[in-house]
PDB file of C-alpha atoms in Angstrom:
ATOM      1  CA  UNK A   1       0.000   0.000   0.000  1.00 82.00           C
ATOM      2  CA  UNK A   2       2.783   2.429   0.794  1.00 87.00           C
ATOM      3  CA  UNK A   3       4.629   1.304  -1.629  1.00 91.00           C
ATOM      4  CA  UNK A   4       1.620   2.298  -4.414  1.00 93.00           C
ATOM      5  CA  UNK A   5       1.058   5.656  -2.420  1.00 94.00           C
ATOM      6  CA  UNK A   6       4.808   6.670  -2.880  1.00 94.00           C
ATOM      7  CA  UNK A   7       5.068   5.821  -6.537  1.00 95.00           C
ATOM      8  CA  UNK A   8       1.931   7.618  -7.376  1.00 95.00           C
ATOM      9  CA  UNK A   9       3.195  10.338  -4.874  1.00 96.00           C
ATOM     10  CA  UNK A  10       6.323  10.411  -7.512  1.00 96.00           C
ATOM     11  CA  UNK A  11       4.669   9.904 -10.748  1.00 96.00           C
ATOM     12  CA  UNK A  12       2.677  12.920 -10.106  1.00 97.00           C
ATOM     13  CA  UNK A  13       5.785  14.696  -8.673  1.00 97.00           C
ATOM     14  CA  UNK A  14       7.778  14.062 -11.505  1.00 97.00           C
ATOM     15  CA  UNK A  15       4.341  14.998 -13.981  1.00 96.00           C
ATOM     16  CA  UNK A  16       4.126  18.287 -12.057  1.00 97.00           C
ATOM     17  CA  UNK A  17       8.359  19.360 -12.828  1.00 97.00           C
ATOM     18  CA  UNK A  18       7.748  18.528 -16.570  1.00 97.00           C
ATOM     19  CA  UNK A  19       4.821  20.346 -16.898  1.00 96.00           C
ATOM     20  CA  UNK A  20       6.340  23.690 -15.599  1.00 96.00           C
ATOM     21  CA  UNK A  21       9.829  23.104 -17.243  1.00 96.00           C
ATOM     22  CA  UNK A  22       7.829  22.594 -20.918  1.00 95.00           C
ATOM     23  CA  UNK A  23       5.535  25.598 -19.875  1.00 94.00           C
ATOM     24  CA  UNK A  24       8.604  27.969 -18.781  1.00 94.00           C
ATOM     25  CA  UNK A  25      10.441  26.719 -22.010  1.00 92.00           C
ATOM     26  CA  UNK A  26       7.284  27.689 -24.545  1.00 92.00           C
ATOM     27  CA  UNK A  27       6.936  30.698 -22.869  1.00 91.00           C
ATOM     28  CA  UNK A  28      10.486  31.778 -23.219  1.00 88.00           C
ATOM     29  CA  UNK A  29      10.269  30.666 -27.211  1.00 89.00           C
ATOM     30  CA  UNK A  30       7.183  33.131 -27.532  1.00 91.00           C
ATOM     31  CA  UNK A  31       7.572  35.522 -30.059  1.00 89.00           C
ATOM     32  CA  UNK A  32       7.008  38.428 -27.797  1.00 90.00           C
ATOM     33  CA  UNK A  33       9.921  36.617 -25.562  1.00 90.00           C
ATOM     34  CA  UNK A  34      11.989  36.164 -28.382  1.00 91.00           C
ATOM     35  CA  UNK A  35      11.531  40.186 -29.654  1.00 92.00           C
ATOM     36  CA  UNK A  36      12.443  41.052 -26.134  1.00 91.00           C
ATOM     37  CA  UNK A  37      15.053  39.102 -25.812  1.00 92.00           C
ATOM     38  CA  UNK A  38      16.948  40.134 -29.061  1.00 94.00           C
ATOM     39  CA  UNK A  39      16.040  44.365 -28.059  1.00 94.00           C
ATOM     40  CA  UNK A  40      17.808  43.353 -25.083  1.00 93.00           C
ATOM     41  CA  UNK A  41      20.729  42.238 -26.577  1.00 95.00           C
ATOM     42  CA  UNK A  42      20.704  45.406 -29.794  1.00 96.00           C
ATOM     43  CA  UNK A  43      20.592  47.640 -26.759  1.00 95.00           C
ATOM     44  CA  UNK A  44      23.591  45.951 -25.094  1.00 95.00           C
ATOM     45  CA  UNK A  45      25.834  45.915 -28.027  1.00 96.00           C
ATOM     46  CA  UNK A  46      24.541  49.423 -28.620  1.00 95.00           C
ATOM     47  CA  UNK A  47      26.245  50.268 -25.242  1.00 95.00           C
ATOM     48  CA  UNK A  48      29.267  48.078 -26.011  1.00 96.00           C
ATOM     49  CA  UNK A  49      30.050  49.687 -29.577  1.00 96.00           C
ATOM     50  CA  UNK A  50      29.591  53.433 -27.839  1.00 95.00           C
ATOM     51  CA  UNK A  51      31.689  52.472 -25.044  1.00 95.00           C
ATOM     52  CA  UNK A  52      34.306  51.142 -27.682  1.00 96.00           C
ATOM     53  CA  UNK A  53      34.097  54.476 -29.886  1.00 96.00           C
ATOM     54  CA  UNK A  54      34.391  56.505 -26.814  1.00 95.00           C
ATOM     55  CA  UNK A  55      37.484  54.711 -25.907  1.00 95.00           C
ATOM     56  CA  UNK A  56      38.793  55.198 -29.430  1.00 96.00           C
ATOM     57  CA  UNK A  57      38.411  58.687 -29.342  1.00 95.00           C
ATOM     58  CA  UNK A  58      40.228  59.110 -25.900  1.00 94.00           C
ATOM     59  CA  UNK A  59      43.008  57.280 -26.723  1.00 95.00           C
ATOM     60  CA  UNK A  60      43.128  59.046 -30.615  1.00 95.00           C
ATOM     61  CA  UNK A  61      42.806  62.858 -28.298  1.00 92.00           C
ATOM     62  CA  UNK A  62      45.708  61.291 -26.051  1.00 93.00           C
ATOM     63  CA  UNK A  63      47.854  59.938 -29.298  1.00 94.00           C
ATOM     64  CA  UNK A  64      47.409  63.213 -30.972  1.00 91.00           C
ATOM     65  CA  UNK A  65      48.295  65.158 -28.231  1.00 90.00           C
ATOM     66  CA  UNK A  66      51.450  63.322 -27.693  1.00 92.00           C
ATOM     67  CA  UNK A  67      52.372  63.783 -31.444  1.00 92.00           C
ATOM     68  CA  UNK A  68      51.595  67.253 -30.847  1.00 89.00           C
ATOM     69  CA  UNK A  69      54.116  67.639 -28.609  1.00 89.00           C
ATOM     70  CA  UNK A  70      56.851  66.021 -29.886  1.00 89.00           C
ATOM     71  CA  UNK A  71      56.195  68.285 -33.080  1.00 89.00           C
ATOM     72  CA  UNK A  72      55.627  71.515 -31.271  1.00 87.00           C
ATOM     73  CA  UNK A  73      52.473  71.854 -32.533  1.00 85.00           C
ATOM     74  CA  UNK A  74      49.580  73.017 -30.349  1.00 75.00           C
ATOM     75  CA  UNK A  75      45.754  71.730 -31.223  1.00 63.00           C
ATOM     76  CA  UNK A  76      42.772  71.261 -29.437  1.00 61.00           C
ATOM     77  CA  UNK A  77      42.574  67.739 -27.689  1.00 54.00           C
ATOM     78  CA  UNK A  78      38.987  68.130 -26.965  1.00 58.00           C
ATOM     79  CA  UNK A  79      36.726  67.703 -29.592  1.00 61.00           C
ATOM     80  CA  UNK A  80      34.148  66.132 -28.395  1.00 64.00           C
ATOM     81  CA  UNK A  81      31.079  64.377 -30.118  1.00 59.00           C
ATOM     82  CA  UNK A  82      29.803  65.324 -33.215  1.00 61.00           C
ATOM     83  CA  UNK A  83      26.235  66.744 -33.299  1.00 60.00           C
ATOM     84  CA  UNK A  84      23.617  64.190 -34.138  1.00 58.00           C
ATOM     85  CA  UNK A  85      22.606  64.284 -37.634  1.00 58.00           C
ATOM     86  CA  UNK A  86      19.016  62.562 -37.710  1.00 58.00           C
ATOM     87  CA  UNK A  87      17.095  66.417 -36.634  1.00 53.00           C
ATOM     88  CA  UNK A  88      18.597  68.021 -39.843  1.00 50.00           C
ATOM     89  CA  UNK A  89      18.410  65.550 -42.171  1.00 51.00           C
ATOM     90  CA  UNK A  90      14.150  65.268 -41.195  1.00 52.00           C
ATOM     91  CA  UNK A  91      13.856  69.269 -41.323  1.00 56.00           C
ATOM     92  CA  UNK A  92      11.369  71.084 -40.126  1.00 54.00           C
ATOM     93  CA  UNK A  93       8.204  69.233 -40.005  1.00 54.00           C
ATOM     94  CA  UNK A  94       5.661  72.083 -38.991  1.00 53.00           C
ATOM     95  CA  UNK A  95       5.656  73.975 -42.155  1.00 52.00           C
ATOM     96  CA  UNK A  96       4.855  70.883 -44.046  1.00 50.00           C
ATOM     97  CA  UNK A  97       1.674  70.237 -41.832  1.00 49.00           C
ATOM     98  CA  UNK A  98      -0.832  71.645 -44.051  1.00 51.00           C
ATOM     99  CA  UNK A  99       0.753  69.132 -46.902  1.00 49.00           C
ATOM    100  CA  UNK A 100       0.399  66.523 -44.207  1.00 48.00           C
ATOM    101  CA  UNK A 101      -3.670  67.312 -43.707  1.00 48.00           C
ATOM    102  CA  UNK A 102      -4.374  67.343 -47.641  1.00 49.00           C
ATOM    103  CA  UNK A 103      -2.551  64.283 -48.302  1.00 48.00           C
ATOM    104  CA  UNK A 104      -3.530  61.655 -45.749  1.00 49.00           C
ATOM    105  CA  UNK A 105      -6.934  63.331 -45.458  1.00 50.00           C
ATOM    106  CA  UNK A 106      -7.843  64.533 -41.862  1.00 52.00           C
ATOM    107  CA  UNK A 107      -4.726  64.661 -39.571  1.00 52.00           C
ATOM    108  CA  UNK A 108      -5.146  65.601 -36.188  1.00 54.00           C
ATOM    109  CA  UNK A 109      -2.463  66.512 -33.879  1.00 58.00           C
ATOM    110  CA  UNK A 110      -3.640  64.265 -31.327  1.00 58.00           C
ATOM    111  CA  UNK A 111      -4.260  61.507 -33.630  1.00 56.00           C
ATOM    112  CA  UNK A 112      -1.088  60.973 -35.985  1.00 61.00           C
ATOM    113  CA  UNK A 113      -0.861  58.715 -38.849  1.00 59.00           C
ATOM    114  CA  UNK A 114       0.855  55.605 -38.268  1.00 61.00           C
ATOM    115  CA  UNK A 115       1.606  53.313 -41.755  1.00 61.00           C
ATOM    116  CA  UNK A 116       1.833  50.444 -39.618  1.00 62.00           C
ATOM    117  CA  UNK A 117      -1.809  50.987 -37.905  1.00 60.00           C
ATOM    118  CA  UNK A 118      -3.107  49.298 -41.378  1.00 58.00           C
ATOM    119  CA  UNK A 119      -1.348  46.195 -40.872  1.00 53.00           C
TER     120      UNK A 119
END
């Protein structure tokens, strides 16, 4: 009798761990787990690659400075980071608002068009 209670006891023990392992594994090959997981890792190499440039440019500031000196040539060391280019290169998007309404047909401010609403 104890015998048959303990093996059940086990069996359903054992049914129970599998269950939540194969659960916990399909939910971590979701999609929406999967998306997460790989933004997680762009925004980590993001970091990486900006720490690496920022390095660089230290150590190319330091370099040049060095050269400068053993030349006796004085230049700025600090140059610091170049202004973002993605503002300029969109423009000025209020004048173009007017455009905007005739084109996509009533345009709101508080409701924007968004191409990937449609799909």
């Amino acid at each position: 009798m104890f015998r048959r209670t303990f093996w059940f006891t086990a069996g359903a023990a054992a049914g129970v761990w599998a269950t939540t392992k194969v659960n916990r594994k399909l939910r971590q090959l979701a999609p929406e787990s999967l998306a997460a997981q790989a933004a997680d890792k762009a925004i980590e190499t993001g970091h990486r690659l900006k720490d690496f440039a920022l390095d660089v440019r230290a150590s190319m500031a330091q370099r040049e400075a060095e050269l400068g000196e053993a030349l006796g040539i004085q230049t700025p060391t600090d140059r610091g980071l170049p202004a973002p280019r993605r503002p300029a290169a969109l423009g000025d998007r209020t004048e173009n608002h007017e455009q905007d309404t005739k084109h996509y047909g009533i345009l709101d401010s508080r409701y924007p068009y968004d191409r990937n609403e449609d799909h």
